[in-house]
Every structure is written in structure tokens, then in C-alpha cells.
Amino acid sequence: MTQPLSLRLTGAQVLHPDGLCEGALAMTDGALTDTAARDVDASGYMILPGIIDLHGDGFEHHMAPRRGAQTDPMLGLRAVEAELAANGITTAVLAQFFSWEGGMRGPDFAEALIAATGQYASALDLRIQLRFELSLLEDFDRVKALIARENIGYVVLNDHLNHEALAAGKRPPRLVGQALKSGRSPEDHMALLTRLHQQTPAALAALPDLTAWMTGRGVKIGSHDDATAERRAQFRAMGAAIAEFPETRTAAEAAKTAGDPVIMGAPNVVRGGSHDGKIAAADLIADGLVDALVSDYHYPAPHRAALALWGGGMALQDAWALISSGPAKVMGWSDRGTLAVGKRADLVVMHARTRRIEGVFAAGRPAYLSGAFATRLIGG
């Protein structure tokens, strides 16, 4: 891994909590400082805080370029790191399923990827969010062992079973495709889903003991796709204090009223709405109901969403906070998220006219360089 640089970027527009102002930004030994050993001309560029992505599963494309063609997790992580860096993400939380879906979303792959991530020497800060399907009652102890062994600090509770269809004895949509991905026959997959549906009440009854154990270890817990205020309250009572992708305004408002951070997907903003007809993130943002935007399935989405919000009339510092200081506050990370002396030197260098990212530094190390900025840095 490269050593942190000692640089002062001069003549740029630097984004602070009160807006852009022309000035210089220095970094030494991985932190933002007042002085540095070397000046680099950054005129014509904006310098923004590094992006903190609290939920991204775009890495799956690199782990299996084709269905069933899983690659070595270490090789996949190398490609993931490159894509993250090129899109300004300096802290990336890989959202890895622990699910009945099998394949790359099954328990075996989860354990393999998480172990590989712990061993991978990345220029970025790579972390894990474990997306646990709560109906897997028989795997509660396995999940506890995984969290303890890999020191996982963030768990989100999922329930992707189609309970309505299963309760009616019907095949859920996309069952055949799911079965093929999991390596099961459609009949075996249907039998598994039926069993998990039937044991979900028992799993929910046992869940508070599991979440209490997690909370005792300092694990942050969230719930995914809450559709009602009652569902949000149910998970909050279990210690799941983060509302990830609430499906309705009612659920988002209930979360904010209770003081729960709300996370939404940046692709929702970029697209102008949800791809499956749920609440539009931009509407919630306009009403102050969103604390953080995340990449979800597309790593370019966070910076594109922030720029789109800026273009729509939102102050840049407020739009960019949704992908920097906002996520840092959600997780309680005080060492990053803003460009202040003493913080980690996590920053994005963006061309002021083209809005193209040409430089990314993570803890003072160059993680991505391109264009004229690369020439200035290397040739200066």
C-alpha cells in the first residue's frame, strides 16, 4: 500500500459546511493539516469530502461476472475497489446478504467474502454490513459466531419472503429464477420458502435476544424496507435504530419522529423515483426526512444524486452532506465526513466545469487519478 502524501492543494473551491470557498487544503500523514511539504495547483477544481457509502451491493457484479461464474473474492475486491475509488467513495460498506437466496447471497459465500475483505489491503476503508434474513431461525448462532469472529459492526434485518403469496399457498414471483440461482429445484425452493414463512413468527419471537446480544457488542442495527409506522416501531423496540429504505412516507416520518436515522438509495434520486413504485427519495429529502443516501446497487449514484439535488436548487453543502457528513453521523464516525483539520484526509477532486471526478484520496493516499489533475500531481 502506498504511503500517505504530504500535499497542499491550492486555488481550488473547497466545500465546507457553509458552502464553497476558494482556498487551499493540506494533508500530511493521512490527516488534514494546516501545512504540507508540497503545493499542487488545483485551480479549476472543487474539493469535496470523500463519500461514505453505508450500503452498496454493486460489488456482486464483480464477484460473479456471469450467473454461476463466481470469481475469487480477492480478485473481485480488486475490481470493486477500483470502481469505488473512481466514483469518489472513500469509505464503503459492502452490503452482504446472509440469506435463503443462496449463491452469492447465501451463508457460505457471506463467510468467504467477509473473511476475504478482512484480509484485503485496500487503499479505501472497506467494511461490511451483514444483511440478515430474519426468518433463518436455525442460523442465529451461526450469525453470532460470524459477527464475533469478523468483528462486524453493522447488521440490517431483512425479510424478503413474499408472505402474502406463501400464506395463500401460491408460488411467489420469480421463484424459478431464484431457485436456479440457489442451485435448488423449483419444488425444493418452494418447500424451503414455505417452511421459512411458517417459522417466521418463532424467529421474530427469538430475534430480541439476538439483537440484544448485538447491541451489547456495540453493533449498529437497522431494518430494511419498513412499510408502516408499526413495523418501524417493532424493530426499534429490538434495537434496530436505523431505518433503511422505508417504503412509505408514513414509515419515514415515524422513524424521524422517534429520532431514528433514515437511509435512502441514491439511484432513487438519480432516476427521479423508485424503480418499483415506492416513495420518491427526493420528496423525503425536500421535507428533511433523509439523513443519508447510499449507492444501493450502483456506485456512481451517490455523487450523481448529490449533483442532481444541487442542480435542482439545493445548496451543494446540504446535498453533499447526504453522502458525507450525514452517513458519518448515522454511524457515529467523528473522524471523517467533513474537510476539517484533524479529520482523515478523505477527499474528492472534481473538475468544476465538467463535474468529472479526477482525483480521490483516502487517508491521504491517492486512490484514483485521471485527467489534467493527474498530470498536475505527477508532474508538479
Tab-separated table of N, CA and C in Angstrom, residues 96-241:
chain	number	residue	atom	x	y	z
A	96	GLN	N	-23.624	-7.267	2.350
A	96	GLN	CA	-23.580	-8.691	2.008
A	96	GLN	C	-24.742	-9.442	2.665
A	97	PHE	N	-25.510	-10.119	1.835
A	97	PHE	CA	-26.625	-10.915	2.335
A	97	PHE	C	-26.143	-12.138	3.113
A	98	PHE	N	-26.954	-12.516	4.092
A	98	PHE	CA	-26.888	-13.831	4.739
A	98	PHE	C	-28.318	-14.350	4.610
A	99	SER	N	-28.585	-15.069	3.495
A	99	SER	CA	-29.966	-15.253	3.071
A	99	SER	C	-30.253	-16.655	2.583
A	100	TRP	N	-31.536	-16.985	2.584
A	100	TRP	CA	-32.024	-18.225	1.990
A	100	TRP	C	-31.900	-18.208	0.465
A	101	GLU	N	-31.580	-17.072	-0.120
A	101	GLU	CA	-31.479	-16.971	-1.579
A	101	GLU	C	-30.335	-17.805	-2.140
A	102	GLY	N	-29.336	-18.101	-1.313
A	102	GLY	CA	-28.246	-18.952	-1.768
A	102	GLY	C	-27.288	-18.251	-2.702
A	103	GLY	N	-26.347	-19.012	-3.280
A	103	GLY	CA	-25.352	-18.443	-4.172
A	103	GLY	C	-24.546	-17.374	-3.468
A	104	MET	N	-24.363	-16.236	-4.129
A	104	MET	CA	-23.597	-15.144	-3.537
A	104	MET	C	-24.321	-14.490	-2.356
A	105	ARG	N	-25.574	-14.836	-2.159
A	105	ARG	CA	-26.331	-14.267	-1.049
A	105	ARG	C	-26.537	-15.272	0.078
A	106	GLY	N	-25.914	-16.436	-0.070
A	106	GLY	CA	-26.058	-17.463	0.941
A	106	GLY	C	-25.022	-17.347	2.047
A	107	PRO	N	-25.218	-18.077	3.142
A	107	PRO	CA	-24.304	-18.021	4.283
A	107	PRO	C	-22.866	-18.393	3.951
A	108	ASP	N	-22.661	-19.402	3.116
A	108	ASP	CA	-21.289	-19.828	2.811
A	108	ASP	C	-20.516	-18.716	2.104
A	109	PHE	N	-21.145	-18.091	1.092
A	109	PHE	CA	-20.449	-17.025	0.385
A	109	PHE	C	-20.249	-15.825	1.300
A	110	ALA	N	-21.227	-15.537	2.156
A	110	ALA	CA	-21.079	-14.414	3.091
A	110	ALA	C	-19.836	-14.591	3.943
A	111	GLU	N	-19.652	-15.789	4.464
A	111	GLU	CA	-18.478	-16.029	5.301
A	111	GLU	C	-17.194	-15.897	4.508
A	112	ALA	N	-17.189	-16.382	3.268
A	112	ALA	CA	-15.981	-16.309	2.441
A	112	ALA	C	-15.638	-14.862	2.084
A	113	LEU	N	-16.635	-14.088	1.662
A	113	LEU	CA	-16.373	-12.704	1.272
A	113	LEU	C	-15.936	-11.862	2.463
A	114	ILE	N	-16.599	-12.044	3.592
A	114	ILE	CA	-16.265	-11.237	4.769
A	114	ILE	C	-14.853	-11.548	5.242
A	115	ALA	N	-14.464	-12.805	5.211
A	115	ALA	CA	-13.091	-13.167	5.577
A	115	ALA	C	-12.092	-12.544	4.603
A	116	ALA	N	-12.407	-12.588	3.300
A	116	ALA	CA	-11.509	-12.012	2.303
A	116	ALA	C	-11.386	-10.502	2.477
A	117	THR	N	-12.496	-9.829	2.779
A	117	THR	CA	-12.468	-8.385	2.974
A	117	THR	C	-11.585	-8.012	4.155
A	118	GLY	N	-11.632	-8.833	5.195
A	118	GLY	CA	-10.789	-8.570	6.355
A	118	GLY	C	-9.310	-8.716	6.065
A	119	GLN	N	-8.963	-9.514	5.067
A	119	GLN	CA	-7.561	-9.744	4.721
A	119	GLN	C	-7.067	-8.845	3.592
A	120	TYR	N	-8.002	-8.191	2.898
A	120	TYR	CA	-7.651	-7.428	1.705
A	120	TYR	C	-7.063	-6.074	2.103
A	121	ALA	N	-5.893	-5.761	1.584
A	121	ALA	CA	-5.227	-4.497	1.895
A	121	ALA	C	-5.703	-3.435	0.909
A	122	SER	N	-6.700	-2.686	1.300
A	122	SER	CA	-7.306	-1.701	0.414
A	122	SER	C	-6.824	-0.298	0.739
A	123	ALA	N	-6.718	0.533	-0.281
A	123	ALA	CA	-6.434	1.944	-0.055
A	123	ALA	C	-7.650	2.641	0.543
A	124	LEU	N	-8.815	2.062	0.315
A	124	LEU	CA	-10.053	2.601	0.855
A	124	LEU	C	-10.354	1.952	2.198
A	125	ASP	N	-11.369	2.481	2.872
A	125	ASP	CA	-11.852	1.866	4.105
A	125	ASP	C	-13.037	0.988	3.726
A	126	LEU	N	-12.813	-0.315	3.634
A	126	LEU	CA	-13.850	-1.279	3.279
A	126	LEU	C	-14.402	-1.938	4.528
A	127	ARG	N	-15.723	-1.898	4.668
A	127	ARG	CA	-16.386	-2.500	5.821
A	127	ARG	C	-17.544	-3.364	5.341
A	128	ILE	N	-18.176	-4.035	6.292
A	128	ILE	CA	-19.250	-4.966	5.965
A	128	ILE	C	-20.540	-4.559	6.674
A	129	GLN	N	-21.623	-4.606	5.914
A	129	GLN	CA	-22.960	-4.625	6.503
A	129	GLN	C	-23.510	-6.023	6.252
A	130	LEU	N	-23.894	-6.720	7.308
A	130	LEU	CA	-24.481	-8.049	7.158
A	130	LEU	C	-25.987	-7.899	7.046
A	131	ARG	N	-26.523	-8.309	5.900
A	131	ARG	CA	-27.969	-8.234	5.668
A	131	ARG	C	-28.567	-9.598	6.005
A	132	PHE	N	-29.111	-9.701	7.197
A	132	PHE	CA	-29.541	-10.991	7.728
A	132	PHE	C	-31.033	-11.194	7.507
A	133	GLU	N	-31.371	-12.283	6.814
A	133	GLU	CA	-32.772	-12.655	6.646
A	133	GLU	C	-33.286	-13.253	7.953
A	134	LEU	N	-34.191	-12.526	8.588
A	134	LEU	CA	-34.565	-12.840	9.965
A	134	LEU	C	-35.330	-14.151	10.108
A	135	SER	N	-35.838	-14.705	9.011
A	135	SER	CA	-36.573	-15.968	9.105
A	135	SER	C	-35.662	-17.168	9.317
A	136	LEU	N	-34.336	-16.976	9.184
A	136	LEU	CA	-33.389	-18.094	9.296
A	136	LEU	C	-33.104	-18.409	10.761
A	137	LEU	N	-34.115	-18.860	11.449
A	137	LEU	CA	-34.031	-19.113	12.887
A	137	LEU	C	-32.905	-20.071	13.243
A	138	GLU	N	-32.720	-21.097	12.435
A	138	GLU	CA	-31.708	-22.106	12.734
A	138	GLU	C	-30.289	-21.573	12.567
A	139	ASP	N	-30.133	-20.392	11.969
A	139	ASP	CA	-28.807	-19.827	11.738
A	139	ASP	C	-28.447	-18.705	12.705
A	140	PHE	N	-29.264	-18.475	13.715
A	140	PHE	CA	-28.973	-17.390	14.661
A	140	PHE	C	-27.596	-17.571	15.305
A	141	ASP	N	-27.275	-18.770	15.719
A	141	ASP	CA	-25.973	-18.997	16.364
A	141	ASP	C	-24.832	-18.841	15.360
A	142	ARG	N	-25.056	-19.251	14.128
A	142	ARG	CA	-24.023	-19.099	13.101
A	142	ARG	C	-23.757	-17.621	12.825
A	143	VAL	N	-24.797	-16.823	12.833
A	143	VAL	CA	-24.643	-15.383	12.627
A	143	VAL	C	-23.878	-14.759	13.790
A	144	LYS	N	-24.204	-15.158	15.003
A	144	LYS	CA	-23.468	-14.638	16.168
A	144	LYS	C	-21.989	-14.972	16.063
A	145	ALA	N	-21.685	-16.198	15.664
A	145	ALA	CA	-20.282	-16.603	15.544
A	145	ALA	C	-19.576	-15.790	14.464
A	146	LEU	N	-20.258	-15.522	13.354
A	146	LEU	CA	-19.669	-14.746	12.264
A	146	LEU	C	-19.409	-13.302	12.705
A	147	ILE	N	-20.367	-12.703	13.373
A	147	ILE	CA	-20.209	-11.329	13.850
A	147	ILE	C	-19.038	-11.230	14.814
A	148	ALA	N	-18.938	-12.183	15.721
A	148	ALA	CA	-17.856	-12.163	16.708
A	148	ALA	C	-16.504	-12.423	16.052
A	149	ARG	N	-16.452	-13.383	15.133
A	149	ARG	CA	-15.186	-13.767	14.511
A	149	ARG	C	-14.629	-12.664	13.627
A	150	GLU	N	-15.502	-11.986	12.878
A	150	GLU	CA	-15.063	-10.973	11.913
A	150	GLU	C	-15.252	-9.549	12.416
A	151	ASN	N	-15.720	-9.423	13.649
A	151	ASN	CA	-15.901	-8.099	14.260
A	151	ASN	C	-16.784	-7.208	13.389
A	152	ILE	N	-17.899	-7.733	12.954
A	152	ILE	CA	-18.846	-6.990	12.127
A	152	ILE	C	-19.571	-5.968	12.989
A	153	GLY	N	-19.629	-4.729	12.505
A	153	GLY	CA	-20.193	-3.650	13.313
A	153	GLY	C	-21.533	-3.132	12.847
A	154	TYR	N	-22.108	-3.735	11.786
A	154	TYR	CA	-23.350	-3.198	11.234
A	154	TYR	C	-24.170	-4.359	10.674
A	155	VAL	N	-25.384	-4.515	11.177
A	155	VAL	CA	-26.281	-5.580	10.732
A	155	VAL	C	-27.635	-4.954	10.408
A	156	VAL	N	-28.189	-5.349	9.281
A	156	VAL	CA	-29.525	-4.905	8.895
A	156	VAL	C	-30.429	-6.127	8.770
A	157	LEU	N	-31.620	-6.024	9.353
A	157	LEU	CA	-32.579	-7.121	9.350
A	157	LEU	C	-33.465	-7.030	8.115
A	158	ASN	N	-33.489	-8.115	7.366
A	158	ASN	CA	-34.288	-8.196	6.142
A	158	ASN	C	-35.357	-9.265	6.301
A	159	ASP	N	-36.451	-9.077	5.581
A	159	ASP	CA	-37.434	-10.144	5.424
A	159	ASP	C	-37.968	-10.051	4.003
A	160	HIS	N	-37.324	-10.782	3.093
A	160	HIS	CA	-37.676	-10.720	1.683
A	160	HIS	C	-38.635	-11.827	1.262
A	161	LEU	N	-39.163	-12.556	2.222
A	161	LEU	CA	-40.163	-13.565	1.887
A	161	LEU	C	-41.454	-12.882	1.434
A	162	ASN	N	-42.097	-13.452	0.432
A	162	ASN	CA	-43.410	-12.964	-0.002
A	162	ASN	C	-44.471	-13.683	0.835
A	163	HIS	N	-44.716	-13.137	2.029
A	163	HIS	CA	-45.606	-13.820	2.965
A	163	HIS	C	-47.029	-13.914	2.436
A	164	GLU	N	-47.471	-12.907	1.683
A	164	GLU	CA	-48.843	-12.925	1.167
A	164	GLU	C	-49.057	-14.111	0.235
A	165	ALA	N	-48.134	-14.302	-0.700
A	165	ALA	CA	-48.267	-15.423	-1.632
A	165	ALA	C	-48.119	-16.754	-0.913
A	166	LEU	N	-47.143	-16.837	-0.020
A	166	LEU	CA	-46.898	-18.099	0.678
A	166	LEU	C	-48.063	-18.470	1.583
A	167	ALA	N	-48.675	-17.486	2.220
A	167	ALA	CA	-49.825	-17.760	3.082
A	167	ALA	C	-50.997	-18.307	2.266
A	168	ALA	N	-51.067	-17.901	1.011
A	168	ALA	CA	-52.146	-18.376	0.138
A	168	ALA	C	-51.774	-19.663	-0.586
A	169	GLY	N	-50.570	-20.180	-0.313
A	169	GLY	CA	-50.136	-21.401	-0.966
A	169	GLY	C	-49.735	-21.214	-2.409
A	170	LYS	N	-49.443	-19.963	-2.807
A	170	LYS	CA	-49.082	-19.661	-4.186
A	170	LYS	C	-47.572	-19.537	-4.343
A	171	ARG	N	-47.112	-19.759	-5.551
A	171	ARG	CA	-45.699	-19.540	-5.856
A	171	ARG	C	-45.414	-18.042	-5.915
A	172	PRO	N	-44.422	-17.560	-5.170
A	172	PRO	CA	-44.061	-16.139	-5.288
A	172	PRO	C	-43.501	-15.841	-6.674
A	173	PRO	N	-43.601	-14.588	-7.130
A	173	PRO	CA	-42.997	-14.217	-8.410
A	173	PRO	C	-41.494	-14.498	-8.413
A	174	ARG	N	-40.976	-14.838	-9.575
A	174	ARG	CA	-39.539	-15.053	-9.806
A	174	ARG	C	-38.994	-16.277	-9.046
A	175	LEU	N	-39.875	-17.179	-8.651
A	175	LEU	CA	-39.421	-18.334	-7.871
A	175	LEU	C	-38.458	-19.207	-8.669
A	176	VAL	N	-38.745	-19.448	-9.943
A	176	VAL	CA	-37.886	-20.334	-10.738
A	176	VAL	C	-36.486	-19.739	-10.869
A	177	GLY	N	-36.409	-18.437	-11.150
A	177	GLY	CA	-35.103	-17.788	-11.255
A	177	GLY	C	-34.337	-17.846	-9.950
A	178	GLN	N	-35.031	-17.607	-8.839
A	178	GLN	CA	-34.375	-17.705	-7.531
A	178	GLN	C	-33.868	-19.114	-7.287
A	179	ALA	N	-34.672	-20.103	-7.647
A	179	ALA	CA	-34.268	-21.494	-7.432
A	179	ALA	C	-33.003	-21.819	-8.219
A	180	LEU	N	-32.950	-21.377	-9.474
A	180	LEU	CA	-31.770	-21.649	-10.296
A	180	LEU	C	-30.529	-20.994	-9.693
A	181	LYS	N	-30.653	-19.749	-9.223
A	181	LYS	CA	-29.519	-19.056	-8.617
A	181	LYS	C	-29.041	-19.769	-7.365
A	182	SER	N	-29.971	-20.372	-6.624
A	182	SER	CA	-29.612	-21.011	-5.361
A	182	SER	C	-29.118	-22.439	-5.541
A	183	GLY	N	-29.296	-22.992	-6.762
A	183	GLY	CA	-28.892	-24.376	-7.004
A	183	GLY	C	-29.932	-25.386	-6.567
A	184	ARG	N	-31.173	-24.930	-6.332
A	184	ARG	CA	-32.250	-25.828	-5.910
A	184	ARG	C	-33.231	-26.024	-7.071
A	185	SER	N	-33.984	-27.078	-6.989
A	185	SER	CA	-35.100	-27.235	-7.915
A	185	SER	C	-36.212	-26.287	-7.481
A	186	PRO	N	-37.090	-25.882	-8.398
A	186	PRO	CA	-38.209	-25.019	-8.000
A	186	PRO	C	-39.045	-25.620	-6.873
A	187	GLU	N	-39.219	-26.939	-6.895
A	187	GLU	CA	-40.019	-27.591	-5.862
A	187	GLU	C	-39.329	-27.499	-4.499
A	188	ASP	N	-38.015	-27.746	-4.476
A	188	ASP	CA	-37.275	-27.664	-3.207
A	188	ASP	C	-37.232	-26.226	-2.697
A	189	HIS	N	-37.101	-25.279	-3.624
A	189	HIS	CA	-37.051	-23.877	-3.216
A	189	HIS	C	-38.404	-23.455	-2.637
A	190	MET	N	-39.477	-23.867	-3.250
A	190	MET	CA	-40.810	-23.551	-2.734
A	190	MET	C	-41.010	-24.159	-1.353
A	191	ALA	N	-40.538	-25.385	-1.166
A	191	ALA	CA	-40.667	-26.030	0.146
A	191	ALA	C	-39.886	-25.266	1.212
A	192	LEU	N	-38.688	-24.789	0.849
A	192	LEU	CA	-37.888	-24.011	1.791
A	192	LEU	C	-38.602	-22.711	2.165
A	193	LEU	N	-39.103	-21.997	1.162
A	193	LEU	CA	-39.783	-20.737	1.446
A	193	LEU	C	-41.010	-20.954	2.312
A	194	THR	N	-41.741	-22.023	2.050
A	194	THR	CA	-42.927	-22.323	2.857
A	194	THR	C	-42.542	-22.581	4.303
A	195	ARG	N	-41.476	-23.336	4.493
A	195	ARG	CA	-41.026	-23.619	5.872
A	195	ARG	C	-40.585	-22.341	6.573
A	196	LEU	N	-39.822	-21.501	5.873
A	196	LEU	CA	-39.361	-20.256	6.492
A	196	LEU	C	-40.530	-19.324	6.803
A	197	HIS	N	-41.513	-19.279	5.916
A	197	HIS	CA	-42.716	-18.480	6.186
A	197	HIS	C	-43.408	-18.961	7.455
A	198	GLN	N	-43.522	-20.263	7.590
A	198	GLN	CA	-44.222	-20.822	8.751
A	198	GLN	C	-43.472	-20.580	10.055
A	199	GLN	N	-42.132	-20.497	9.985
A	199	GLN	CA	-41.372	-20.315	11.223
A	199	GLN	C	-41.041	-18.850	11.507
A	200	THR	N	-41.476	-17.933	10.662
A	200	THR	CA	-41.178	-16.519	10.885
A	200	THR	C	-41.696	-16.006	12.225
A	201	PRO	N	-42.910	-16.346	12.667
A	201	PRO	CA	-43.332	-15.882	13.998
A	201	PRO	C	-42.380	-16.328	15.112
A	202	ALA	N	-41.890	-17.562	15.029
A	202	ALA	CA	-40.940	-18.040	16.037
A	202	ALA	C	-39.620	-17.287	15.927
A	203	ALA	N	-39.201	-16.989	14.695
A	203	ALA	CA	-37.963	-16.228	14.507
A	203	ALA	C	-38.095	-14.827	15.084
A	204	LEU	N	-39.226	-14.183	14.855
A	204	LEU	CA	-39.453	-12.845	15.399
A	204	LEU	C	-39.472	-12.869	16.925
A	205	ALA	N	-40.005	-13.945	17.489
A	205	ALA	CA	-40.038	-14.055	18.948
A	205	ALA	C	-38.642	-14.230	19.529
A	206	ALA	N	-37.754	-14.899	18.779
A	206	ALA	CA	-36.384	-15.130	19.245
A	206	ALA	C	-35.450	-13.976	18.914
A	207	LEU	N	-35.869	-13.111	18.001
A	207	LEU	CA	-34.981	-12.056	17.497
A	207	LEU	C	-34.510	-11.079	18.577
A	208	PRO	N	-35.352	-10.685	19.546
A	208	PRO	CA	-34.867	-9.729	20.556
A	208	PRO	C	-33.644	-10.205	21.322
A	209	ASP	N	-33.529	-11.495	21.573
A	209	ASP	CA	-32.335	-11.999	22.263
A	209	ASP	C	-31.096	-11.819	21.389
A	210	LEU	N	-31.258	-12.065	20.082
A	210	LEU	CA	-30.128	-11.900	19.166
A	210	LEU	C	-29.731	-10.430	19.052
A	211	THR	N	-30.702	-9.548	18.899
A	211	THR	CA	-30.371	-8.133	18.758
A	211	THR	C	-29.811	-7.557	20.061
A	212	ALA	N	-30.264	-8.068	21.190
A	212	ALA	CA	-29.695	-7.616	22.469
A	212	ALA	C	-28.231	-8.010	22.571
A	213	TRP	N	-27.914	-9.206	22.096
A	213	TRP	CA	-26.512	-9.646	22.080
A	213	TRP	C	-25.693	-8.729	21.174
A	214	MET	N	-26.231	-8.392	19.990
A	214	MET	CA	-25.524	-7.499	19.079
A	214	MET	C	-25.315	-6.130	19.716
A	215	THR	N	-26.358	-5.590	20.292
A	215	THR	CA	-26.264	-4.269	20.915
A	215	THR	C	-25.209	-4.265	22.006
A	216	GLY	N	-25.117	-5.352	22.740
A	216	GLY	CA	-24.109	-5.462	23.792
A	216	GLY	C	-22.694	-5.435	23.257
A	217	ARG	N	-22.534	-5.809	22.000
A	217	ARG	CA	-21.217	-5.763	21.351
A	217	ARG	C	-20.969	-4.435	20.641
A	218	GLY	N	-21.929	-3.519	20.711
A	218	GLY	CA	-21.783	-2.234	20.033
A	218	GLY	C	-22.129	-2.268	18.566
A	219	VAL	N	-22.808	-3.323	18.116
A	219	VAL	CA	-23.196	-3.434	16.704
A	219	VAL	C	-24.336	-2.466	16.403
A	220	LYS	N	-24.211	-1.709	15.310
A	220	LYS	CA	-25.307	-0.884	14.821
A	220	LYS	C	-26.303	-1.801	14.110
A	221	ILE	N	-27.596	-1.580	14.364
A	221	ILE	CA	-28.625	-2.443	13.782
A	221	ILE	C	-29.658	-1.580	13.062
A	222	GLY	N	-30.036	-2.018	11.885
A	222	GLY	CA	-31.083	-1.355	11.138
A	222	GLY	C	-32.115	-2.352	10.661
A	223	SER	N	-33.213	-1.841	10.143
A	223	SER	CA	-34.211	-2.689	9.499
A	223	SER	C	-34.437	-2.170	8.089
A	224	HIS	N	-34.796	-3.067	7.205
A	224	HIS	CA	-34.841	-2.789	5.763
A	224	HIS	C	-36.278	-2.820	5.258
A	225	ASP	N	-36.634	-1.809	4.458
A	225	ASP	CA	-37.929	-1.787	3.771
A	225	ASP	C	-39.119	-1.754	4.730
A	226	ASP	N	-39.032	-0.981	5.794
A	226	ASP	CA	-40.209	-0.826	6.658
A	226	ASP	C	-41.316	-0.143	5.861
A	227	ALA	N	-42.518	-0.712	5.918
A	227	ALA	CA	-43.639	-0.162	5.146
A	227	ALA	C	-44.631	0.596	6.006
A	228	THR	N	-44.596	0.381	7.315
A	228	THR	CA	-45.567	1.021	8.200
A	228	THR	C	-44.874	1.560	9.441
A	229	ALA	N	-45.553	2.484	10.131
A	229	ALA	CA	-45.033	3.002	11.393
A	229	ALA	C	-44.951	1.887	12.434
A	230	GLU	N	-45.896	0.961	12.384
A	230	GLU	CA	-45.898	-0.142	13.341
A	230	GLU	C	-44.696	-1.055	13.140
A	231	ARG	N	-44.355	-1.314	11.892
A	231	ARG	CA	-43.190	-2.165	11.604
A	231	ARG	C	-41.908	-1.492	12.086
A	232	ARG	N	-41.805	-0.176	11.848
A	232	ARG	CA	-40.633	0.562	12.326
A	232	ARG	C	-40.547	0.511	13.845
A	233	ALA	N	-41.665	0.673	14.528
A	233	ALA	CA	-41.679	0.624	15.989
A	233	ALA	C	-41.299	-0.765	16.491
A	234	GLN	N	-41.739	-1.799	15.774
A	234	GLN	CA	-41.412	-3.171	16.162
A	234	GLN	C	-39.909	-3.392	16.155
A	235	PHE	N	-39.243	-2.933	15.105
A	235	PHE	CA	-37.804	-3.145	15.019
A	235	PHE	C	-37.040	-2.189	15.921
A	236	ARG	N	-37.551	-0.978	16.107
A	236	ARG	CA	-36.892	-0.060	17.039
A	236	ARG	C	-36.861	-0.658	18.440
A	237	ALA	N	-37.953	-1.314	18.827
A	237	ALA	CA	-38.021	-1.930	20.154
A	237	ALA	C	-36.981	-3.037	20.319
A	238	MET	N	-36.521	-3.598	19.198
A	238	MET	CA	-35.491	-4.637	19.242
A	238	MET	C	-34.083	-4.061	19.161
A	239	GLY	N	-33.975	-2.740	19.078
A	239	GLY	CA	-32.652	-2.127	18.989
A	239	GLY	C	-32.223	-1.771	17.592
A	240	ALA	N	-33.102	-1.995	16.599
A	240	ALA	CA	-32.782	-1.638	15.216
A	240	ALA	C	-33.126	-0.166	15.011
A	241	ALA	N	-32.158	0.698	15.296
A	241	ALA	CA	-32.419	2.136	15.365
A	241	ALA	C	-32.248	2.856	14.039
